[in-house]
Short mmCIF file of C-alpha atoms and ligand atoms in Angstrom, two decimals:
data_model
loop_
_atom_site.label_atom_id
_atom_site.label_comp_id
_atom_site.label_asym_id
_atom_site.label_seq_id
_atom_site.Cartn_x
_atom_site.Cartn_y
_atom_site.Cartn_z
CA MET Q 1 21.67 149.13 101.71
CA GLN Q 2 22.79 145.46 101.80
CA ASN Q 3 23.05 145.17 105.47
CA LYS Q 4 21.21 141.81 105.71
CA THR Q 5 23.41 140.26 103.19
CA TRP Q 6 26.50 141.48 104.90
CA ASN Q 7 25.31 140.30 108.36
CA SER Q 8 24.62 136.85 106.80
CA VAL Q 9 28.21 136.47 105.55
CA ALA Q 10 29.94 138.39 108.40
CA ASP Q 11 31.85 135.37 109.73
CA LYS Q 12 32.87 134.04 106.22
CA VAL Q 13 34.04 137.02 104.17
CA ASN Q 14 37.49 138.41 104.03
CA PHE Q 15 38.86 141.57 102.67
CA ASN Q 16 42.20 142.24 100.99
CA LEU Q 17 42.44 145.83 99.43
CA GLU Q 18 45.21 147.80 101.20
CA ILE Q 19 45.39 151.36 102.23
CA ASP Q 20 48.68 153.20 101.18
CA THR Q 21 50.45 152.90 104.48
CA GLY Q 22 53.67 154.55 102.93
CA LYS Q 23 51.89 157.82 102.05
CA PHE Q 24 49.60 157.62 105.10
CA LEU Q 25 52.67 157.68 107.39
CA GLN Q 26 54.12 160.70 105.48
CA LEU Q 27 50.88 162.74 105.59
CA ILE Q 28 49.23 161.82 108.89
CA PRO Q 29 50.65 162.71 112.33
CA LYS Q 30 50.37 159.72 114.80
CA GLU Q 31 48.13 161.84 117.21
CA ASN Q 32 45.48 162.53 114.46
CA SER Q 33 41.80 161.28 115.14
CA ILE Q 34 41.14 158.75 112.38
CA LEU Q 35 37.77 157.34 111.32
CA ASP Q 36 37.80 154.14 109.21
CA TYR Q 37 34.37 154.60 107.56
CA GLY Q 38 33.02 150.90 106.59
CA CYS Q 39 35.78 149.24 108.80
CA GLY Q 40 34.57 145.72 108.36
CA TYR Q 41 36.09 143.48 110.98
CA GLY Q 42 38.71 146.11 111.90
CA ARG Q 43 41.44 144.72 109.57
CA THR Q 44 42.72 148.34 108.64
CA CYS Q 45 42.19 149.72 111.95
CA GLU Q 46 44.44 147.05 113.23
CA VAL Q 47 47.16 147.85 110.77
CA LEU Q 48 47.07 151.54 111.75
CA SER Q 49 47.28 150.51 115.43
CA SER Q 50 50.37 148.49 114.63
CA LEU Q 51 51.89 151.45 112.88
CA GLY Q 52 51.53 153.52 116.28
CA TYR Q 53 48.27 155.44 115.65
CA LYS Q 54 46.20 155.60 118.79
CA ASN Q 55 43.23 157.49 118.10
CA ILE Q 56 41.26 155.17 115.69
CA LEU Q 57 37.54 154.65 115.39
CA GLY Q 58 36.01 152.20 113.03
CA VAL Q 59 32.31 152.28 112.00
CA ASP Q 60 30.42 150.04 109.89
CA THR Q 61 26.71 149.32 109.28
CA SER Q 62 26.82 145.52 109.79
CA ALA Q 63 26.32 144.55 113.41
CA LYS Q 64 27.63 141.11 112.74
CA ILE Q 65 30.85 142.31 111.21
CA ILE Q 66 31.44 144.70 114.05
CA LYS Q 67 30.85 141.81 116.45
CA ARG Q 68 33.49 139.86 114.69
CA GLY Q 69 35.88 142.75 114.77
CA ASN Q 70 35.31 143.22 118.55
CA LEU Q 71 36.07 139.51 119.19
CA LYS Q 72 39.12 139.55 117.10
CA HIS Q 73 40.49 142.99 118.14
CA PRO Q 74 39.12 143.86 121.74
CA HIS Q 75 41.67 146.58 121.95
CA LEU Q 76 40.19 148.50 118.98
CA SER Q 77 37.13 150.88 118.99
CA LEU Q 78 34.68 149.47 116.35
CA PHE Q 79 31.09 150.40 116.44
CA GLN Q 80 27.93 149.82 114.42
CA SER Q 81 26.60 152.79 112.42
CA LYS Q 82 22.77 152.81 111.74
CA ASN Q 83 22.90 154.21 108.14
CA TYR Q 84 25.32 156.03 106.02
CA LYS Q 85 25.43 158.94 108.46
CA ILE Q 86 28.25 159.33 110.88
CA ASN Q 87 27.01 160.13 114.30
CA TYR Q 88 29.55 162.84 115.14
CA PRO Q 89 29.40 166.65 114.95
CA GLU Q 90 30.81 168.48 112.16
CA ASN Q 91 34.64 169.14 111.96
CA HIS Q 92 35.53 166.24 114.17
CA PHE Q 93 38.02 163.88 112.44
CA ASN Q 94 41.50 164.64 111.21
CA THR Q 95 41.56 161.90 108.87
CA ILE Q 96 38.97 159.55 107.39
CA ILE Q 97 39.67 156.28 105.40
CA LEU Q 98 37.36 154.62 102.83
CA CYS Q 99 38.67 151.34 101.79
CA ALA Q 100 36.64 149.03 99.59
CA VAL Q 101 33.26 150.54 100.61
CA LEU Q 102 31.88 152.44 97.69
CA THR Q 103 32.65 149.29 95.85
CA CYS Q 104 29.85 147.79 97.77
CA VAL Q 105 27.47 150.65 97.36
CA PRO Q 106 25.73 150.08 94.10
CA GLU Q 107 23.60 153.38 94.18
CA ASP Q 108 25.46 156.37 93.05
CA SER Q 109 23.29 158.62 95.02
CA LEU Q 110 24.18 156.91 98.12
CA LYS Q 111 27.85 157.25 97.35
CA ARG Q 112 27.43 161.04 97.11
CA LYS Q 113 25.68 161.01 100.40
CA ILE Q 114 28.48 159.21 101.90
CA ILE Q 115 31.12 161.56 100.65
CA SER Q 116 29.05 164.67 101.68
CA GLU Q 117 28.77 163.05 105.25
CA ILE Q 118 32.69 162.36 105.28
CA LYS Q 119 33.24 166.10 104.37
CA ARG Q 120 30.79 167.24 107.06
CA VAL Q 121 32.77 165.43 109.99
CA LEU Q 122 36.35 166.19 108.60
CA VAL Q 123 38.17 169.06 110.09
CA PRO Q 124 39.20 171.91 107.80
CA CYS Q 125 42.52 170.72 106.21
CA GLY Q 126 41.69 167.23 107.19
CA ILE Q 127 42.72 164.27 104.96
CA ILE Q 128 40.56 161.79 103.22
CA HIS Q 129 42.17 158.57 101.91
CA MET Q 130 40.03 156.60 99.63
CA VAL Q 131 41.08 153.13 98.10
CA GLU Q 132 38.48 151.59 95.96
CA PHE Q 133 38.30 148.94 93.15
CA CYS Q 134 37.48 150.67 89.86
CA SER Q 135 37.39 149.65 86.12
CA ASN Q 136 37.84 151.48 82.84
CA THR Q 137 34.48 150.30 81.88
CA GLU Q 138 32.29 150.34 84.98
CA LYS Q 139 31.14 146.92 86.07
CA ARG Q 140 28.20 145.89 88.26
CA PHE Q 141 27.99 142.34 89.48
CA LYS Q 142 27.26 140.11 92.52
CA SER Q 143 30.18 138.74 94.50
CA SER Q 144 30.20 135.07 95.22
CA PHE Q 145 28.84 136.06 98.64
CA GLY Q 146 25.64 137.83 96.98
CA ILE Q 147 26.84 141.22 97.72
CA ASP Q 148 25.98 143.74 94.82
CA MET Q 149 29.17 145.21 93.73
CA HIS Q 150 30.03 148.22 91.62
CA HIS Q 151 33.45 149.01 90.23
CA SER Q 152 32.88 152.55 89.13
CA SER Q 153 35.17 154.33 86.66
CA PRO Q 154 38.20 156.07 87.90
CA ASN Q 155 36.78 159.33 86.47
CA PHE Q 156 33.62 158.91 88.43
CA LEU Q 157 35.36 158.28 91.52
CA ARG Q 158 37.52 161.32 91.00
CA GLU Q 159 34.49 163.49 90.48
CA LEU Q 160 32.76 162.05 93.53
CA VAL Q 161 35.65 163.49 95.66
CA SER Q 162 36.03 166.69 93.60
CA GLU Q 163 35.01 168.78 96.69
CA PHE Q 164 38.39 168.08 98.18
CA SER Q 165 41.59 169.28 96.96
CA GLU Q 166 43.33 166.46 95.31
CA LEU Q 167 46.78 165.60 96.67
CA THR Q 168 47.35 162.26 94.90
CA PHE Q 169 45.25 160.19 92.45
CA ASP Q 170 46.62 157.00 91.25
CA VAL Q 171 45.23 153.94 89.64
CA ASN Q 172 47.02 150.71 90.39
CA GLN Q 173 46.94 147.11 89.57
CA VAL Q 174 45.60 145.00 92.42
CA LYS Q 175 44.14 141.53 93.15
CA THR Q 176 40.66 140.71 94.02
CA LEU Q 177 40.07 138.17 96.87
CA LYS Q 178 39.84 135.56 94.10
CA GLY Q 179 43.20 136.46 92.90
CA GLN Q 180 42.01 138.09 89.68
CA ASN Q 181 43.56 141.20 88.28
CA ALA Q 182 41.73 144.45 88.98
CA LEU Q 183 42.27 148.08 89.25
CA ALA Q 184 41.82 150.23 92.28
CA VAL Q 185 42.05 154.08 92.84
CA ASN Q 186 44.44 155.06 95.57
CA TYR Q 187 43.38 158.76 96.53
CA PHE Q 188 44.43 161.33 99.02
CA GLY Q 189 42.55 164.56 99.35
CA LYS Q 190 42.48 167.68 101.62
CA ASN Q 191 39.42 169.35 103.10
CA ASP Q 192 40.29 172.85 101.93
CA THR Q 193 36.73 174.55 102.78
C1 LIG H 206 34.40 145.22 101.25
S1 LIG H 206 34.01 145.65 102.91
C2 LIG H 206 35.51 146.38 103.39
C3 LIG H 206 35.69 146.48 104.83
C4 LIG H 206 36.93 147.32 105.34
N1 LIG H 206 37.04 148.66 104.85
C5 LIG H 206 38.15 146.65 104.62
O1 LIG H 206 38.69 146.93 103.75
O2 LIG H 206 38.61 145.61 105.37
C6 LIG H 206 32.72 146.78 102.78
C7 LIG H 206 32.21 147.20 104.16
O3 LIG H 206 31.49 148.38 104.02
C8 LIG H 206 30.35 148.29 104.95
N2 LIG H 206 29.38 149.28 104.58
C9 LIG H 206 28.62 149.23 103.45
N3 LIG H 206 27.89 150.39 103.32
C10 LIG H 206 28.07 151.07 104.29
C11 LIG H 206 27.68 152.39 104.92
N4 LIG H 206 26.71 153.11 104.28
N5 LIG H 206 28.14 152.90 106.04
C12 LIG H 206 29.19 152.12 106.70
N6 LIG H 206 29.74 150.96 106.37
C13 LIG H 206 29.13 150.28 105.13
C14 LIG H 206 29.94 146.86 104.76
O4 LIG H 206 29.18 146.42 105.89
C15 LIG H 206 31.20 146.01 104.71
O5 LIG H 206 31.72 145.67 106.01
#
């Protein structure tokens, strides 16, 4: 966990990867309960709120990033989570979003634990939407803020979510925060168990 580093950069860092709002609107009814896992300062929760979604919760392990989010968006529900675990019973959320979170989790074993935890709290037939930077040749590096980053291969990310039924899996050209070209996986899956 890189929580200390996240806390130390919480007021300086900005994020830019975008969820797929077009497909999201097609697939996700407005009354759905939505969890934004690793919500940062509430950027995506704010987008969803502006689209008319009302039942949105954001959790993030960095207390300082959550504090920033709560100051910026007092109308949103953003809470600190203590570790990778989601403090809710199983079958709780209709929809879970993961946006640029696994990119910042270098350990593959922790990535797997996060996905299992998401599966646990997602209702049967619930939807997971994952948007993550990726690279055809996996890349491990430190961001300019000192965060350990991992751009996994698209195949690795696909395998990671293979317990869900794939609805869509695309790899798109995106820009990093520094304006560099990069790839990102845009995935929707269904909890069919
Ligand atoms: C690159 S930021 C993306 C934030 C947000 N999803 C966005 O796109 O605006 C990654 C976030 O994941 C959080 N994070 C990392 N590991 C986490 C974990 N195991 N559980 C919850 N949040 C985590 C970090 O604190 C950080 O705020």
